[in-house]
């Protein structure tokens, strides 16, 4: 490192301006071209783009992965292995460690009655573990063994005091079965305004084409029997959110809308919220767990919508700001109280 610093010392007093003044116009033009093709100070560029290509070797063609692996394997086999400085002979050196036996001092020795001595001498490890827990010697066992011994009326610690703590065994939870809904049949039923279709559940179906979802929202505009519309985890984006907003402006029978766990941005959520103001039948709206946080403006708009729409009594969203959260909680309390008074009448 010191030699490198000494090498740099001779360039400390060089006058760059003087060197530039002595260059001819052709040399200045060549220097300008060199500077245009390289940027060594830009750390955002890859190493190959910080300077011009100086490779004189001709291209070898496209990458052949199998040939490269064979070449590397052949090179590894041809390299001679390095000899160990101290060859391994398998000889064991030193003496094995033997733990010395500790003699208990007389003042620490405890004498018990002959009956207790005989009972403890023939006690199993599980019984000793329970006795230690009852006597409060919790440092001799794990927490699970200690509380099992206290809470159970029978001997349950069959492993003993010196056992290794095993994790609790939990029953595996099976995955949810795929959604069996046939989208084409649902679309036909919505278009025909089927009386028996009151719920459209497309949750967790992630391969629905965007045009089909748009057609479904278009058909929902004139449907009068569907009460619940759910699009949870369908990878829906802003185009679907705008289609849902157009549907809410015209539909007068929908009561529950769930578009959680999608890729809707703040623009799409804002369009849905503005459309909710024009809908008087919607009672439940869930828009939580989108791909990105919608922002303060959207949360303020949510609180305003809840204040201006007394029909909404259930709203699904986790507020991150205290102001909109308090306003939304107060509005939901008021809306539910109004609904309770209406039912009394």
mmCIF file of N, CA and C in Angstrom, residues 38 50-51 60 66 69 92 146-147 155-156 181-182 186 191 230 233 240 243 260 263 270 304 307:
data_model
loop_
_atom_site.group_PDB
_atom_site.id
_atom_site.type_symbol
_atom_site.label_atom_id
_atom_site.label_comp_id
_atom_site.label_asym_id
_atom_site.label_seq_id
_atom_site.Cartn_x
_atom_site.Cartn_y
_atom_site.Cartn_z
ATOM 1 N N UNK A 38 -16.880 6.630 -21.856
ATOM 2 C CA UNK A 38 -16.597 6.024 -20.558
ATOM 3 C C UNK A 38 -17.051 6.955 -19.440
ATOM 4 N N UNK A 50 -18.704 1.156 -17.920
ATOM 5 C CA UNK A 50 -18.023 2.344 -17.410
ATOM 6 C C UNK A 50 -16.868 2.786 -18.298
ATOM 7 N N UNK A 51 -16.458 1.970 -19.212
ATOM 8 C CA UNK A 51 -15.378 2.322 -20.138
ATOM 9 C C UNK A 51 -15.607 1.598 -21.458
ATOM 10 N N UNK A 60 -16.657 -15.563 -29.539
ATOM 11 C CA UNK A 60 -16.635 -17.027 -29.633
ATOM 12 C C UNK A 60 -18.000 -17.612 -29.956
ATOM 13 N N UNK A 66 -23.378 -26.391 -21.582
ATOM 14 C CA UNK A 66 -22.838 -27.740 -21.405
ATOM 15 C C UNK A 66 -21.343 -27.780 -21.725
ATOM 16 N N UNK A 69 -19.443 -26.164 -18.843
ATOM 17 C CA UNK A 69 -19.330 -27.030 -17.673
ATOM 18 C C UNK A 69 -18.305 -28.138 -17.906
ATOM 19 N N UNK A 92 -4.243 -40.618 17.185
ATOM 20 C CA UNK A 92 -4.887 -39.815 18.221
ATOM 21 C C UNK A 92 -3.851 -39.362 19.223
ATOM 22 N N UNK A 146 -42.514 -28.514 33.596
ATOM 23 C CA UNK A 146 -42.887 -27.951 34.897
ATOM 24 C C UNK A 146 -44.394 -27.739 34.981
ATOM 25 N N UNK A 147 -44.966 -27.093 33.968
ATOM 26 C CA UNK A 147 -46.404 -26.795 34.015
ATOM 27 C C UNK A 147 -47.258 -28.039 33.782
ATOM 28 N N UNK A 155 -48.810 -38.646 36.384
ATOM 29 C CA UNK A 155 -47.433 -38.503 35.938
ATOM 30 C C UNK A 155 -47.426 -38.455 34.413
ATOM 31 N N UNK A 156 -47.045 -37.309 33.877
ATOM 32 C CA UNK A 156 -47.108 -37.140 32.427
ATOM 33 C C UNK A 156 -45.731 -36.910 31.811
ATOM 34 N N UNK A 181 -65.878 -22.491 -8.805
ATOM 35 C CA UNK A 181 -66.833 -21.673 -9.544
ATOM 36 C C UNK A 181 -66.498 -21.664 -11.036
ATOM 37 N N UNK A 182 -67.504 -21.883 -11.850
ATOM 38 C CA UNK A 182 -67.371 -21.808 -13.305
ATOM 39 C C UNK A 182 -67.709 -20.383 -13.728
ATOM 40 N N UNK A 186 -71.353 -18.426 -14.428
ATOM 41 C CA UNK A 186 -71.726 -17.285 -13.587
ATOM 42 C C UNK A 186 -72.048 -16.077 -14.451
ATOM 43 N N UNK A 191 -76.013 -12.281 -16.570
ATOM 44 C CA UNK A 191 -76.617 -11.608 -17.731
ATOM 45 C C UNK A 191 -78.117 -11.897 -17.837
ATOM 46 N N UNK A 230 -67.778 -10.815 -4.667
ATOM 47 C CA UNK A 230 -66.462 -10.947 -4.036
ATOM 48 C C UNK A 230 -65.413 -11.271 -5.081
ATOM 49 N N UNK A 233 -58.318 -11.754 -4.030
ATOM 50 C CA UNK A 233 -57.130 -12.453 -4.548
ATOM 51 C C UNK A 233 -57.340 -12.952 -5.967
ATOM 52 N N UNK A 240 -60.071 -3.193 -13.475
ATOM 53 C CA UNK A 240 -61.210 -3.849 -12.836
ATOM 54 C C UNK A 240 -61.831 -2.925 -11.797
ATOM 55 N N UNK A 243 -64.075 -0.614 -13.567
ATOM 56 C CA UNK A 243 -65.284 -1.323 -13.985
ATOM 57 C C UNK A 243 -66.231 -1.536 -12.806
ATOM 58 N N UNK A 260 -60.624 -7.264 -1.633
ATOM 59 C CA UNK A 260 -59.380 -7.304 -0.862
ATOM 60 C C UNK A 260 -58.313 -8.134 -1.576
ATOM 61 N N UNK A 263 -54.300 -5.957 -6.674
ATOM 62 C CA UNK A 263 -53.237 -5.042 -7.093
ATOM 63 C C UNK A 263 -53.802 -3.667 -7.436
ATOM 64 N N UNK A 270 -59.722 5.225 -5.263
ATOM 65 C CA UNK A 270 -60.415 6.506 -5.248
ATOM 66 C C UNK A 270 -61.646 6.468 -6.156
ATOM 67 N N UNK A 304 -64.323 10.146 4.804
ATOM 68 C CA UNK A 304 -65.381 11.044 4.312
ATOM 69 C C UNK A 304 -66.550 10.255 3.741
ATOM 70 N N UNK A 307 -68.645 8.834 6.451
ATOM 71 C CA UNK A 307 -69.449 9.867 7.099
ATOM 72 C C UNK A 307 -70.647 10.277 6.249
#
